[in-house]
mmCIF file of C-alpha atoms and ligand atoms in Angstrom:
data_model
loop_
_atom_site.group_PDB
_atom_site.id
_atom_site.type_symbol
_atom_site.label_atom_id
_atom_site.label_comp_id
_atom_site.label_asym_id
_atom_site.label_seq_id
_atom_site.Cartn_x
_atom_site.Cartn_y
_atom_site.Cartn_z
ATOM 1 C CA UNK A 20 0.000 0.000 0.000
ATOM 2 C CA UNK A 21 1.550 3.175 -0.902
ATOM 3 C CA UNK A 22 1.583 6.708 1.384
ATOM 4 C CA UNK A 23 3.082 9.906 1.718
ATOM 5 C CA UNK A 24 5.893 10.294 4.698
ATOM 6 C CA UNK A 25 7.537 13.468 5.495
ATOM 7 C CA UNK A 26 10.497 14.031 4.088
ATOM 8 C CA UNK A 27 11.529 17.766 5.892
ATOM 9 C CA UNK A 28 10.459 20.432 7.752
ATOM 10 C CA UNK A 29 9.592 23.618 5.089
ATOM 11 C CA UNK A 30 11.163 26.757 5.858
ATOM 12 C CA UNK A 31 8.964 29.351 4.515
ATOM 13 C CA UNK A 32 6.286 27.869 1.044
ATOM 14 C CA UNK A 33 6.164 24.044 1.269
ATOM 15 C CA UNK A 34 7.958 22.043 -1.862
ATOM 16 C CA UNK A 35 7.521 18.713 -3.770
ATOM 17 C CA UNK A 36 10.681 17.621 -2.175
ATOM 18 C CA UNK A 37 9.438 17.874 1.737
ATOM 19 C CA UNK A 38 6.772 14.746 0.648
ATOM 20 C CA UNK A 39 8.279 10.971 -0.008
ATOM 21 C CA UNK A 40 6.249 8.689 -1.659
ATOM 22 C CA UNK A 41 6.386 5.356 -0.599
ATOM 23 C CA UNK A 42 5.319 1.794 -0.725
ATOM 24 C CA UNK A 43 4.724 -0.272 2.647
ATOM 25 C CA UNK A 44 3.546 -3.677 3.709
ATOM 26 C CA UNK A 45 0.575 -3.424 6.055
ATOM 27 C CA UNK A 46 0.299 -5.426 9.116
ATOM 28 C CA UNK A 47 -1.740 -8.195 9.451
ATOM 29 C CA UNK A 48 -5.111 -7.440 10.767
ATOM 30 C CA UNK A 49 -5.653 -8.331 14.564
ATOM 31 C CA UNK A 50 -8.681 -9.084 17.042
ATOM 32 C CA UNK A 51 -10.937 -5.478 17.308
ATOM 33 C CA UNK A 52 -9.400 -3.833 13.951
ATOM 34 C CA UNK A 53 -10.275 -3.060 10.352
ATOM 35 C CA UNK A 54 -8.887 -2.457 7.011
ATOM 36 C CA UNK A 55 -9.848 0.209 5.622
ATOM 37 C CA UNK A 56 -9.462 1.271 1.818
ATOM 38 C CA UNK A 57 -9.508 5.192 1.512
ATOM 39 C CA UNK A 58 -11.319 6.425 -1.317
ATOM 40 C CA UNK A 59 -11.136 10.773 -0.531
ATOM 41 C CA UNK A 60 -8.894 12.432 1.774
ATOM 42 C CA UNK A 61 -8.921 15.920 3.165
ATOM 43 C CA UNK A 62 -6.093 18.702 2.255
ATOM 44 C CA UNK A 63 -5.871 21.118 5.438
ATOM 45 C CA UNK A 64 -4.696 24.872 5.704
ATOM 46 C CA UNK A 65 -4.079 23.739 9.704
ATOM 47 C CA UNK A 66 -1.808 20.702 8.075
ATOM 48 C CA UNK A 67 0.741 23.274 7.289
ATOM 49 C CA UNK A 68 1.534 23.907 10.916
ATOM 50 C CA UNK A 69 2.322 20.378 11.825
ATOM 51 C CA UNK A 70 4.860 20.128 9.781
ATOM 52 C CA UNK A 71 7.070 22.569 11.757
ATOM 53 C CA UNK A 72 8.479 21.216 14.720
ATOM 54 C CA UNK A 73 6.703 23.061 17.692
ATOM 55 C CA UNK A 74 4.260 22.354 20.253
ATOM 56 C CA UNK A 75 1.120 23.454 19.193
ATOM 57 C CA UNK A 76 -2.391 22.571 20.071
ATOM 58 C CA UNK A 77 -1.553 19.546 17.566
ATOM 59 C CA UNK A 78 1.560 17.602 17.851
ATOM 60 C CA UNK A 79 3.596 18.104 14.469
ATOM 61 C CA UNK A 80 3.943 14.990 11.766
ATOM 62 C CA UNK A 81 6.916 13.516 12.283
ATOM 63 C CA UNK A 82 10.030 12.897 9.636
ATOM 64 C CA UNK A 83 10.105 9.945 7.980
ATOM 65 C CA UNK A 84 6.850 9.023 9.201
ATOM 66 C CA UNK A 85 3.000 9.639 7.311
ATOM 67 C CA UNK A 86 1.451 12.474 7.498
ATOM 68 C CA UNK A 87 -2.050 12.354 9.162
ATOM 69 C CA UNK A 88 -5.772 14.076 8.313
ATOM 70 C CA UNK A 89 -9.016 13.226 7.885
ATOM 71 C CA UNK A 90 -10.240 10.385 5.088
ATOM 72 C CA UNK A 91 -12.833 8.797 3.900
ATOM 73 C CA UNK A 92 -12.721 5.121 3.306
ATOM 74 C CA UNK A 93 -14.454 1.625 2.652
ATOM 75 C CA UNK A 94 -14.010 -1.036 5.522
ATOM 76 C CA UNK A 95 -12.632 -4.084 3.299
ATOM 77 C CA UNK A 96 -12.141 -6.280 6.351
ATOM 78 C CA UNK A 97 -13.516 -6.211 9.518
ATOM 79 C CA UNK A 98 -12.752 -8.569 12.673
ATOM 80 C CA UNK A 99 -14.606 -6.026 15.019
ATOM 81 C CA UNK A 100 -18.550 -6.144 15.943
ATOM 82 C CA UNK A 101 -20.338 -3.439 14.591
ATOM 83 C CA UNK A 102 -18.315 -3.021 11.762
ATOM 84 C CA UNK A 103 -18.050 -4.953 7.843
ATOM 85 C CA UNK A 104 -16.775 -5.007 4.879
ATOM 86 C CA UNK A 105 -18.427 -1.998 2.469
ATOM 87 C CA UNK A 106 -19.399 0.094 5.597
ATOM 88 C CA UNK A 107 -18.161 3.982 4.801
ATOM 89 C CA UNK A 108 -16.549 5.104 7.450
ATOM 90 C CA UNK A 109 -14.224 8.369 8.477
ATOM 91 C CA UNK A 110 -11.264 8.355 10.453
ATOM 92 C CA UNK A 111 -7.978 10.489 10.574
ATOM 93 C CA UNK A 112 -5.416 8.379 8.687
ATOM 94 C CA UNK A 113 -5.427 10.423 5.409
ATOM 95 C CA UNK A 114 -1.765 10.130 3.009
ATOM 96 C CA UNK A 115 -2.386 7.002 2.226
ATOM 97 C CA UNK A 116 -4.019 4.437 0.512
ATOM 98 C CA UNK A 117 -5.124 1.398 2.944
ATOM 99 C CA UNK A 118 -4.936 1.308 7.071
ATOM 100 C CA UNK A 119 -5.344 -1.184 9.537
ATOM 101 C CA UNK A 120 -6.480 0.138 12.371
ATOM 102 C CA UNK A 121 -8.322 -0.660 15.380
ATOM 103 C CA UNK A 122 -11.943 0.025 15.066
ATOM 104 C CA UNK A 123 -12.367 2.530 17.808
ATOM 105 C CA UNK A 124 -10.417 5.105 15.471
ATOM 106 C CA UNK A 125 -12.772 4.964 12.944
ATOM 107 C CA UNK A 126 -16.461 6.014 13.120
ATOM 108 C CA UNK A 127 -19.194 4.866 10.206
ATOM 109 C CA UNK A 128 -21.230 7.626 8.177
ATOM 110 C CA UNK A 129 -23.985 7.094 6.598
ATOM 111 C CA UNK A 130 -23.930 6.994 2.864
ATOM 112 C CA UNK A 131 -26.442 10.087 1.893
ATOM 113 C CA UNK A 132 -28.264 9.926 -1.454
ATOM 114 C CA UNK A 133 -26.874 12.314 -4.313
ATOM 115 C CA UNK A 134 -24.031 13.462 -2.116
ATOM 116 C CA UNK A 135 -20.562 12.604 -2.101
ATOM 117 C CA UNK A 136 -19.295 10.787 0.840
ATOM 118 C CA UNK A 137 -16.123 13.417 0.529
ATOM 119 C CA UNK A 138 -18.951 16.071 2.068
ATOM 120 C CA UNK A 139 -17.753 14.458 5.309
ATOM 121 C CA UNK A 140 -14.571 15.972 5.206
ATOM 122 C CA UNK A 141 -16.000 19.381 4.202
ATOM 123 C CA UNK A 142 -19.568 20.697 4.611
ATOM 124 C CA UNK A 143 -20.838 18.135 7.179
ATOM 125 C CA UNK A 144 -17.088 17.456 8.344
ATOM 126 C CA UNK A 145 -14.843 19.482 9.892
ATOM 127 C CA UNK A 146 -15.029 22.880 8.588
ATOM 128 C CA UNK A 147 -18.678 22.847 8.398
ATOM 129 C CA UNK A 148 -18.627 22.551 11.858
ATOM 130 C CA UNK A 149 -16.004 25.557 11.919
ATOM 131 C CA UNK A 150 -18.104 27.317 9.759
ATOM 132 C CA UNK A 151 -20.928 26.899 11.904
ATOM 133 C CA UNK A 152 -19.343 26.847 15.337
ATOM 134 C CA UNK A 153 -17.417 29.910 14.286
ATOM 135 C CA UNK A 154 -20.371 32.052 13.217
ATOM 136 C CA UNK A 155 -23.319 31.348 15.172
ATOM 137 C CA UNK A 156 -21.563 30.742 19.022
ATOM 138 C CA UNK A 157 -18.066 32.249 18.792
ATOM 139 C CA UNK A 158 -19.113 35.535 16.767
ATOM 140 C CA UNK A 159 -22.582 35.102 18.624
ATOM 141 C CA UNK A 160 -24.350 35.820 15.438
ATOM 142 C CA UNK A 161 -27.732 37.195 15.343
ATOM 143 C CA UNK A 162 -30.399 37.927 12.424
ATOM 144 C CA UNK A 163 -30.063 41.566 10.974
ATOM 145 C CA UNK A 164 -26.009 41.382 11.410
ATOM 146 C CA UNK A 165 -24.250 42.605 8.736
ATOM 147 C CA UNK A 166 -21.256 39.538 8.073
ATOM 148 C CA UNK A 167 -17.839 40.008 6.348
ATOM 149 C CA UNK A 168 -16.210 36.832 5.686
ATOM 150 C CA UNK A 169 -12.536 36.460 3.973
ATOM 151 C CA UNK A 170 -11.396 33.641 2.348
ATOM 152 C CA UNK A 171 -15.034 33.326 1.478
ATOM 153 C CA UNK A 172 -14.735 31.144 -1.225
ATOM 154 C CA UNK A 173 -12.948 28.446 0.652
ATOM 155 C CA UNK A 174 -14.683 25.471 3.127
ATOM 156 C CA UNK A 175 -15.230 27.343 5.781
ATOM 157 C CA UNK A 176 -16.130 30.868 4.077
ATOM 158 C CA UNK A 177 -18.277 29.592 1.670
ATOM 159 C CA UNK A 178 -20.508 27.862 4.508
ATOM 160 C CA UNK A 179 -19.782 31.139 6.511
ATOM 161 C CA UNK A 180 -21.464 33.247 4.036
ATOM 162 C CA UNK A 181 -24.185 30.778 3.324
ATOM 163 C CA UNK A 182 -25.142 30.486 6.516
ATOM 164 C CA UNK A 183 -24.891 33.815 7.492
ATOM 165 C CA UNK A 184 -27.751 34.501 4.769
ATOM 166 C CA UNK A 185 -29.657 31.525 5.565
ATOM 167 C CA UNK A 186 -30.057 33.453 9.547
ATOM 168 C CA UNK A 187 -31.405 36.266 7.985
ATOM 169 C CA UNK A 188 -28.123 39.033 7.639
ATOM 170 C CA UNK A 189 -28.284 41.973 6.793
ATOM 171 C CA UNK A 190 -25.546 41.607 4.161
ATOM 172 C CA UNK A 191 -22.966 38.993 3.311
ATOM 173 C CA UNK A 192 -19.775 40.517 2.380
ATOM 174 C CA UNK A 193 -16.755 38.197 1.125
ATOM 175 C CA UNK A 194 -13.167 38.262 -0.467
ATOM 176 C CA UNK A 195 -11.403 36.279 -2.446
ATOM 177 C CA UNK A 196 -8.283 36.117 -4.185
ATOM 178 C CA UNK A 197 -9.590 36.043 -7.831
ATOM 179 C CA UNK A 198 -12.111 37.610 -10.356
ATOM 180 C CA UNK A 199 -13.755 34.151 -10.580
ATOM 181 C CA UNK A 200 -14.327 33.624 -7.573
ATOM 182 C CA UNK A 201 -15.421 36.662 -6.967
ATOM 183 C CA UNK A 202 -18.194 35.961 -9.225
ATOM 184 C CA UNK A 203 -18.844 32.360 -7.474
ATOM 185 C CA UNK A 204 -19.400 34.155 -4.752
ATOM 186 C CA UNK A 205 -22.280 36.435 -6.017
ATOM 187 C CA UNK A 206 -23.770 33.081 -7.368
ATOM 188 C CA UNK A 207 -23.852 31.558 -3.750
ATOM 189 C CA UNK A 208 -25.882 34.333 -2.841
ATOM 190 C CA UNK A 209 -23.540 36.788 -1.080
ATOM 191 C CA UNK A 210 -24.351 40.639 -1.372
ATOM 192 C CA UNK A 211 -21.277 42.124 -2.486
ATOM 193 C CA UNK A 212 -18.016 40.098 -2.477
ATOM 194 C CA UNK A 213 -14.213 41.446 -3.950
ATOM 195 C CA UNK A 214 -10.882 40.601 -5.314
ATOM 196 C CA UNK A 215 -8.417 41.339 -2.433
ATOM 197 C CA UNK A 216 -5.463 41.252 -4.945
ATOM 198 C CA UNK A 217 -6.852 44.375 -6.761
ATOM 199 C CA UNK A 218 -6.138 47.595 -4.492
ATOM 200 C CA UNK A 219 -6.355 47.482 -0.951
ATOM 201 C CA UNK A 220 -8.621 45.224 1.426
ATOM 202 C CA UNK A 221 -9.164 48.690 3.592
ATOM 203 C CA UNK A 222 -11.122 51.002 0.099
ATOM 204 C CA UNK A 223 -12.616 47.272 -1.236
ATOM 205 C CA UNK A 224 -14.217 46.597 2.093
ATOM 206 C CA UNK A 225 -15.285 50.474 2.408
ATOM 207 C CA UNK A 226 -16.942 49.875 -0.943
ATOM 208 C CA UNK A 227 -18.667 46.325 -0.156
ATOM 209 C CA UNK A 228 -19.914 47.391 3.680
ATOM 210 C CA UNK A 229 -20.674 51.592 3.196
ATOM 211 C CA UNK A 230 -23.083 50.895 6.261
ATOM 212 C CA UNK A 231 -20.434 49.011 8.487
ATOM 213 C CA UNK A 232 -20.667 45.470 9.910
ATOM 214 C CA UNK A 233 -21.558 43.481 12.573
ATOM 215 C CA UNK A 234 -19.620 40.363 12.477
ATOM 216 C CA UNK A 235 -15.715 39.713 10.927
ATOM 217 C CA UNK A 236 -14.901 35.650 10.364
ATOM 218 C CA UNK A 237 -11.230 36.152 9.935
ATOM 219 C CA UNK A 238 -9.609 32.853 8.054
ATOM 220 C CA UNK A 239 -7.183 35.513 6.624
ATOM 221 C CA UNK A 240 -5.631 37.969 9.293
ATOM 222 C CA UNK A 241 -2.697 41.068 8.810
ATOM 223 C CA UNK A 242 -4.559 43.422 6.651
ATOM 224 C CA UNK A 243 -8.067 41.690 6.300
ATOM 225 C CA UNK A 244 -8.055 42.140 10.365
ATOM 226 C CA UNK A 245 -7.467 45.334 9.793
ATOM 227 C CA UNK A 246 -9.639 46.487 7.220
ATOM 228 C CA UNK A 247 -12.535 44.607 8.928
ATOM 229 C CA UNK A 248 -11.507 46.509 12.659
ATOM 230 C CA UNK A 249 -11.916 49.714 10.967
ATOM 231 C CA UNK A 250 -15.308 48.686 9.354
ATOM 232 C CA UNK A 251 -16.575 47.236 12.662
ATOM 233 C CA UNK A 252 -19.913 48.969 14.025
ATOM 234 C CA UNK A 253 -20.134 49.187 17.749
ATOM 235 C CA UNK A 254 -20.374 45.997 19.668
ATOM 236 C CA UNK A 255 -18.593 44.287 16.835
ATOM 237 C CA UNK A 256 -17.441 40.366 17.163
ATOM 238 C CA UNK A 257 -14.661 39.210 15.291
ATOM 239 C CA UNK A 258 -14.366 35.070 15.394
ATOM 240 C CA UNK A 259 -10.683 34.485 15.141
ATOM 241 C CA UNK A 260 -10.353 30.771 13.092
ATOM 242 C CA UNK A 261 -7.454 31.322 10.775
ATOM 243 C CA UNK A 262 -4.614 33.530 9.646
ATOM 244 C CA UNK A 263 -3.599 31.817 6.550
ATOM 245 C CA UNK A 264 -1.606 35.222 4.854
ATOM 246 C CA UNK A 265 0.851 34.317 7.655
ATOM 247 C CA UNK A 266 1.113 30.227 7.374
ATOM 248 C CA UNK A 267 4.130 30.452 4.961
ATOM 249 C CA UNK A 268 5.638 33.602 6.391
ATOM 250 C CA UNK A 269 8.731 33.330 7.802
ATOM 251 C CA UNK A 270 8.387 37.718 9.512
ATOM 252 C CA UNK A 271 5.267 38.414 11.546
ATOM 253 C CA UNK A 272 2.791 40.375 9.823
ATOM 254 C CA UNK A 273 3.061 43.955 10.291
ATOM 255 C CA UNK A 274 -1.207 44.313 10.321
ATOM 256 C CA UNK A 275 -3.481 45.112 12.413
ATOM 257 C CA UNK A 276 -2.181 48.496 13.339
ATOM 258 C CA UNK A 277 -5.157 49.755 14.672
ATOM 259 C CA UNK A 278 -5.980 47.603 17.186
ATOM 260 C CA UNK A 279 -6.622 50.170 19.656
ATOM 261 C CA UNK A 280 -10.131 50.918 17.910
ATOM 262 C CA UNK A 281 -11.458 47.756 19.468
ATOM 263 C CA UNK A 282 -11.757 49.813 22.913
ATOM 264 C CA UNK A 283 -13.568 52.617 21.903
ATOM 265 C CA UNK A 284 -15.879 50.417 19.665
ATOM 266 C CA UNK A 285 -16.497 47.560 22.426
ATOM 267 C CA UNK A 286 -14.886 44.887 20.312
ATOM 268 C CA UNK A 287 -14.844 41.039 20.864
ATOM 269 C CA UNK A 288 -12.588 39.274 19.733
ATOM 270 C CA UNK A 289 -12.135 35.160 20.468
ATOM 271 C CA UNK A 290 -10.234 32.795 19.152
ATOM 272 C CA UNK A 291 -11.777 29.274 18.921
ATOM 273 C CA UNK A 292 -10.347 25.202 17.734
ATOM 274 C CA UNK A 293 -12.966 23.508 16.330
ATOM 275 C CA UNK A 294 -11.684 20.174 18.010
ATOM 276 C CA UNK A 295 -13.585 22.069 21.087
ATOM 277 C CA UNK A 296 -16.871 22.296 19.802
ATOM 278 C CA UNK A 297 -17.931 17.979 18.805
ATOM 279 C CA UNK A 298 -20.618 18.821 20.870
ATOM 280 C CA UNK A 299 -22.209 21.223 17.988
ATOM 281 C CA UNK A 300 -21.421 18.128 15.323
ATOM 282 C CA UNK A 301 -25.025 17.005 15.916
ATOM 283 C CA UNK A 302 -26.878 20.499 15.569
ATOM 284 C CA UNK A 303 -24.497 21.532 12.274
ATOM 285 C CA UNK A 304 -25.459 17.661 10.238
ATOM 286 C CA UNK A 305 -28.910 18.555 11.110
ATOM 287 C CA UNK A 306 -29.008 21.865 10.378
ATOM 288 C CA UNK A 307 -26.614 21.734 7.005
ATOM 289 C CA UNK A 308 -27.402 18.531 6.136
ATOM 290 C CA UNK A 309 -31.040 19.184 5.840
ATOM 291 C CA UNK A 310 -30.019 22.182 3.690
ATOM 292 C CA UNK A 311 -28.395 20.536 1.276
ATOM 293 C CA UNK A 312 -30.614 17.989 0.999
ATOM 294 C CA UNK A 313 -33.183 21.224 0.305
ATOM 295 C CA UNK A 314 -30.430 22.258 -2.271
ATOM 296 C CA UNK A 315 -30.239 25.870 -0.170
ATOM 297 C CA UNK A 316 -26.669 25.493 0.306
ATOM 298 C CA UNK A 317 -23.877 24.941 -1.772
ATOM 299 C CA UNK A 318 -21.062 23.023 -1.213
ATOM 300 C CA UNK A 319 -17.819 23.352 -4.124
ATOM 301 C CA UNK A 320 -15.610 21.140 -4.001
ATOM 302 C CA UNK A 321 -12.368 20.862 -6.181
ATOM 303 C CA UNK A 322 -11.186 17.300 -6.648
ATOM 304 C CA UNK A 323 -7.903 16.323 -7.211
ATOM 305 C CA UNK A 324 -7.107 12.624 -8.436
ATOM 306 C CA UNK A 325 -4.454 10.231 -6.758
ATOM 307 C CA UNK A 326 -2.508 9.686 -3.766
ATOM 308 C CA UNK A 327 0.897 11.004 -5.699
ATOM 309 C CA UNK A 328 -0.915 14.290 -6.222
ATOM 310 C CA UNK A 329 -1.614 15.182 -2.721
ATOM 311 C CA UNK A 330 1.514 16.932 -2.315
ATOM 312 C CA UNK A 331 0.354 19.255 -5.031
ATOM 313 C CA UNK A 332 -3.449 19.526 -3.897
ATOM 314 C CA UNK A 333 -1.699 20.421 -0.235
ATOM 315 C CA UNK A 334 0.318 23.393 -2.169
ATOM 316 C CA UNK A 335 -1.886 24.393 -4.441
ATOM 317 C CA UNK A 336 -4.792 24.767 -1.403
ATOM 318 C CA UNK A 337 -2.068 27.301 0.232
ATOM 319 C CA UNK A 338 -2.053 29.023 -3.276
ATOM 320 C CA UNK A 339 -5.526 29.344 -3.850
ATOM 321 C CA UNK A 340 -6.328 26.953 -6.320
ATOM 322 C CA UNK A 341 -8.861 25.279 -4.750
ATOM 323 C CA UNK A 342 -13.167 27.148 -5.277
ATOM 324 C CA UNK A 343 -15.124 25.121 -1.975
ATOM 325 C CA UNK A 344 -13.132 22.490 0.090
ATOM 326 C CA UNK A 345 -10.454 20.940 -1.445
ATOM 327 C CA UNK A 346 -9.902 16.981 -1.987
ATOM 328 C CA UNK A 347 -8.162 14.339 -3.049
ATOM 329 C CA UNK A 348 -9.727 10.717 -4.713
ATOM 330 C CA UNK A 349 -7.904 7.747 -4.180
HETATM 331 P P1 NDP B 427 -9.787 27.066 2.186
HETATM 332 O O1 NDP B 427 -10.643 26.132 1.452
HETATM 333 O O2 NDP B 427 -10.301 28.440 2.491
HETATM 334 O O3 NDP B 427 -8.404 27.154 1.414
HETATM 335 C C1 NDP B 427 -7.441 28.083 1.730
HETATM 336 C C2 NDP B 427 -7.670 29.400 0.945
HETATM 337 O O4 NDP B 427 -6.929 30.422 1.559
HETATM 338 C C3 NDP B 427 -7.146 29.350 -0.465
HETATM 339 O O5 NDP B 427 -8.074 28.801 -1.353
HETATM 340 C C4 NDP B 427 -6.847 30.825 -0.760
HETATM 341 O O6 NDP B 427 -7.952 31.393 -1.449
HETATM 342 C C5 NDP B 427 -6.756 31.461 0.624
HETATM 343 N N1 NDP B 427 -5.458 32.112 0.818
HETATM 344 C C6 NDP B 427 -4.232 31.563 0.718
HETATM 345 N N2 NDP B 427 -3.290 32.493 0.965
HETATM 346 C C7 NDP B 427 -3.935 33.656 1.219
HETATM 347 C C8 NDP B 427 -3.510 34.990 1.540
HETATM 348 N N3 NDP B 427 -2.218 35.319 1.648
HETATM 349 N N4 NDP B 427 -4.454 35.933 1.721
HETATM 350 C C9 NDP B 427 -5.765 35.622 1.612
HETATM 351 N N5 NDP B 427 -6.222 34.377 1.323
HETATM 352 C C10 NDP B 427 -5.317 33.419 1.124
HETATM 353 O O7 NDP B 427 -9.336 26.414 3.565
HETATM 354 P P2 NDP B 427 -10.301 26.076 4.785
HETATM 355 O O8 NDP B 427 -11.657 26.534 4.492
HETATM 356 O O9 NDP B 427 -10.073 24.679 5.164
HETATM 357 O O10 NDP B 427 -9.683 26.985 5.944
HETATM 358 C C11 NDP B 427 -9.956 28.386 5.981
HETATM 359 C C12 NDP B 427 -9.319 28.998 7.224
HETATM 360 O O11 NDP B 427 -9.910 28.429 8.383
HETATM 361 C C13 NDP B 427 -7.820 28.759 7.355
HETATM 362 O O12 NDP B 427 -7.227 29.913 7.896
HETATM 363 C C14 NDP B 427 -7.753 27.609 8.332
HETATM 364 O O13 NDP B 427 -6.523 27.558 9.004
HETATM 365 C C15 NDP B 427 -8.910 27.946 9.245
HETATM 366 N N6 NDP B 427 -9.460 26.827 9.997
HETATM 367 C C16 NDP B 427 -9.523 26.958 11.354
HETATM 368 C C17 NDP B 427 -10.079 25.988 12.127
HETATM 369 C C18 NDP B 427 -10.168 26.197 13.607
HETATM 370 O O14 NDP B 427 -10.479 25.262 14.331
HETATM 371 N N7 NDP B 427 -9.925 27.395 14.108
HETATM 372 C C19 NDP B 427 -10.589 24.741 11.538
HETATM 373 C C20 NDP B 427 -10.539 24.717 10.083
HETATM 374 C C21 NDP B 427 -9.981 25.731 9.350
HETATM 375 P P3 NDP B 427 -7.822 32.777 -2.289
HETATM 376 O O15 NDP B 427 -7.773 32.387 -3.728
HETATM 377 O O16 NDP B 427 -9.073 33.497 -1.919
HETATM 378 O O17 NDP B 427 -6.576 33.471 -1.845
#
C-alpha cells in the first residue's frame, strides 16, 4: 500500500521535495481492527503547521513518518462487531491508501443519497462545523447582522457566508483572491463580495460594507483584520479561526495596526479550535445537512485525483487553487 511520509520540515512555502512517496507492507489485521481502503482524503490549511516542529495545540507529523488528516474510506475487512466489509466510514489516517487500524479510530457515516461521501470531510465534516461553530456561538451571530467573511470562497467561508444569509443578515460581504471567484461568490448568494489582490482590502471593504458590519470571520488575518476593525460597528465580534496570509511567512505580519479601535468600539474578539466544539457536530449535520438535501446550500468542491498528487493539492490549497473544500480521490 503506498503513502506519503515526510520528508523535511519547510522553511517558509512548502515544496515537492518535503513529501516521499512510498510503498509499505501493512500489518496483518488483529482481534478489534479493520482495514480500511480510503477512497477521498482531506487537504488542510491547519496541516501546514504540523509540519514545523513546535508544540502546538496539535503535535507536528513527524520525519520519515505519514502524514495524518481526515479520510474517507471503505471497511474491506472487519474482525470487530459493529463493523463490515463496504461500511463507509471516516477516520484520521489520510496520506495514504489502505490502514489497519483498530476500530475505535474509525467512526461509520452514513452513505447520503446524491451526495458525495467526501462532504464528510468538508460541509458536514470538519469545517462545516467551523463554519458553523465559528459564526453562530463564537461571533454570537444574530439575524439583521451585517457579516464580512474572507477567504469566502474556501470550506469554511463559503458555509460562513451561506449560513450567514440563511439566519437572515443583513448583508454577506466576502473576499477572495480572484475575479472568478469573486463571481462564485455572487452566485452563492452573497451581497457584495471582492478581489483582495486588486487595491487594498481597507477602500474594497469600504466599498462592499458603506453601512459598516456586525460580524468579521477572519480565516485571513494582517490586513483583512485590519480592514474589517476599521469597518466594525459598535459591539462588533470578530471570530478568530485562521490567519492563513501568515502560514508560509517566515516575519510576523506587520497588520493590524489599529488595534486600539477595538476599545472605543467595544470589540470582541475570540479565538476558537474547532476540536472544542464535537458537541455542535449534531446540531451543524442537522441543520446543514437538511439544507443541502433542500439544495439551499452549496457546497464546491475541487477534486484532485491520486494519492501522488496530494503533495500538489496540499500546495496548491495554500495558493488558492482550490473554489469550496479541497480533496483528493484515491
Ligand atoms: P480554504 O478552502 O479556504 O483554502 C485556503 C484558501 O486560503 C485558499 O483557497 C486561498 O484562497 C486562501 N489564501 C491563501 N493564501 C492567502 C492569503 N495570503 N491571503 C488571503 N487568502 C489566502 O481552507 P479552509 O476553508 O479549510 O480553511 C480556511 C481557514 O480556516 C484557514 O485559515 C484555516 O486555518 C482555518 N481553519 C480553522 C479551524 C479552527 O479550528 N480554528 C478549523 C478549520 C480551518 P484565495 O484564492 O481566496 O486566496
Amino acid at each position: 500500500s503506498r503513502q506519503i511520509n515526510l520528508a523535511s520540515r519547510p522553511s517558509g512555502w512548502p515544496t515537492p521535495d518535503d513529501f516521499d512517496l512510498v510503498e509499505v507492507d501493512l500489518p496483518a489485521i488483529q482481534e478489534g481492527q479493520v482495514l480500511v481502503r480510503n477512497r477521498f482524503m482531506s487537504v488542510d490549511p491547519y496541516m501546514r503547521g504540523r509540519m514545523n516542529d513546535v508544540e502546538s495545540y496539535v503535535p507536528p507529523f513527524r520525519l520519515g513518518e505519514p502524514l495524518e488528516g481526515g479520510a474517507v474510506g471503505e471497511v474491506v475487512e472487519s474482525r470487530a462487531p459493529g463493523l463490515e466489509a463496504g461500511d463507509l466510514v471516516l477516520h484520521g489516517f489520510g496520506w495514504r491508501e489502505q490502514v489497519v487500524t483498530e476500530a475505535a479510530r474509525v467512526r461509520r457515516v452514513d452513505p447520503i443519497e446524491g451526495v458525495s461521501p467526501s462532504a464528510y470531510l468538508g460541509v458536514l465534516g470538519m469545517p462545516g462545523l467551523t463554519a458553523y461553530v465559528g459564526l453562530l456561538d463564537i461571533a454570537s451571530f444574530k439575524e439583521g447582522d451585517a457579516v464580512f467573511v474572507s477567504g469566502a470562497a474556501g470550506a469554511v467561508g463559503a458555509l460562513v457566508g451561506q449560513i450567514a444569509r440563511l439566519k437572515g443578515a443583513s448583508r454577506v460581504v466576502g473576499s477572495a483572491g480572484s475575479d472568478a471567484k469573486v463571481a462564485r461568490l455572487r452566485e452563492l448568494g452573497f451581497d457584495a463580495a471582492f478581489n483582495y489582490r486588486n487595491g487594498t482590502v481597507a477602500e474594497r471593504l469600504r466599498e462592499a460594507a458603506p453601512d459598516g458590519i456586525d460580524v468579521y470571520f477572519d480565516n485571513v488575518g494582517a490586513d483583512h483584520l485590519e480592514a474589517a476593525i476599521e469597518r466594525l460597528n459598535n459591539g462588533g465580534r470578530i471570530a478568530m479561526c485562521g490567519s492563513i496570509s501568515a502560514y508560509n511567512a517566515t516575519e510576523p505580519p506587520c497588520a493590524p495596526r489599529n488595534l486600539f479601535l477595538a476599545v472605543g468600539k467595544r470589540l470582541t474578539m475570540r479565538g476558537f479550535i474547532v476540536g472544542d466544539h464535537s458537541s455542535r457536530m449534531r446540531d451543524m449535520i442537522a441543520e446543514v445537512g437538511g439544507w443541502l438535501r433542500e439544495g439551499r446550500i452549496t457546497a464546491d468542491e475541487t477534486v484532485v485525483d491520486g494519492l501522488e498528487n496530494a503533495p500538489a493539492a496540499f500546495i496548491g490549497l495554500l495558493r488558492g487553487e482550490n473554489t469550496g473544500k479541497m480533496i483528493v480521490r484515491l
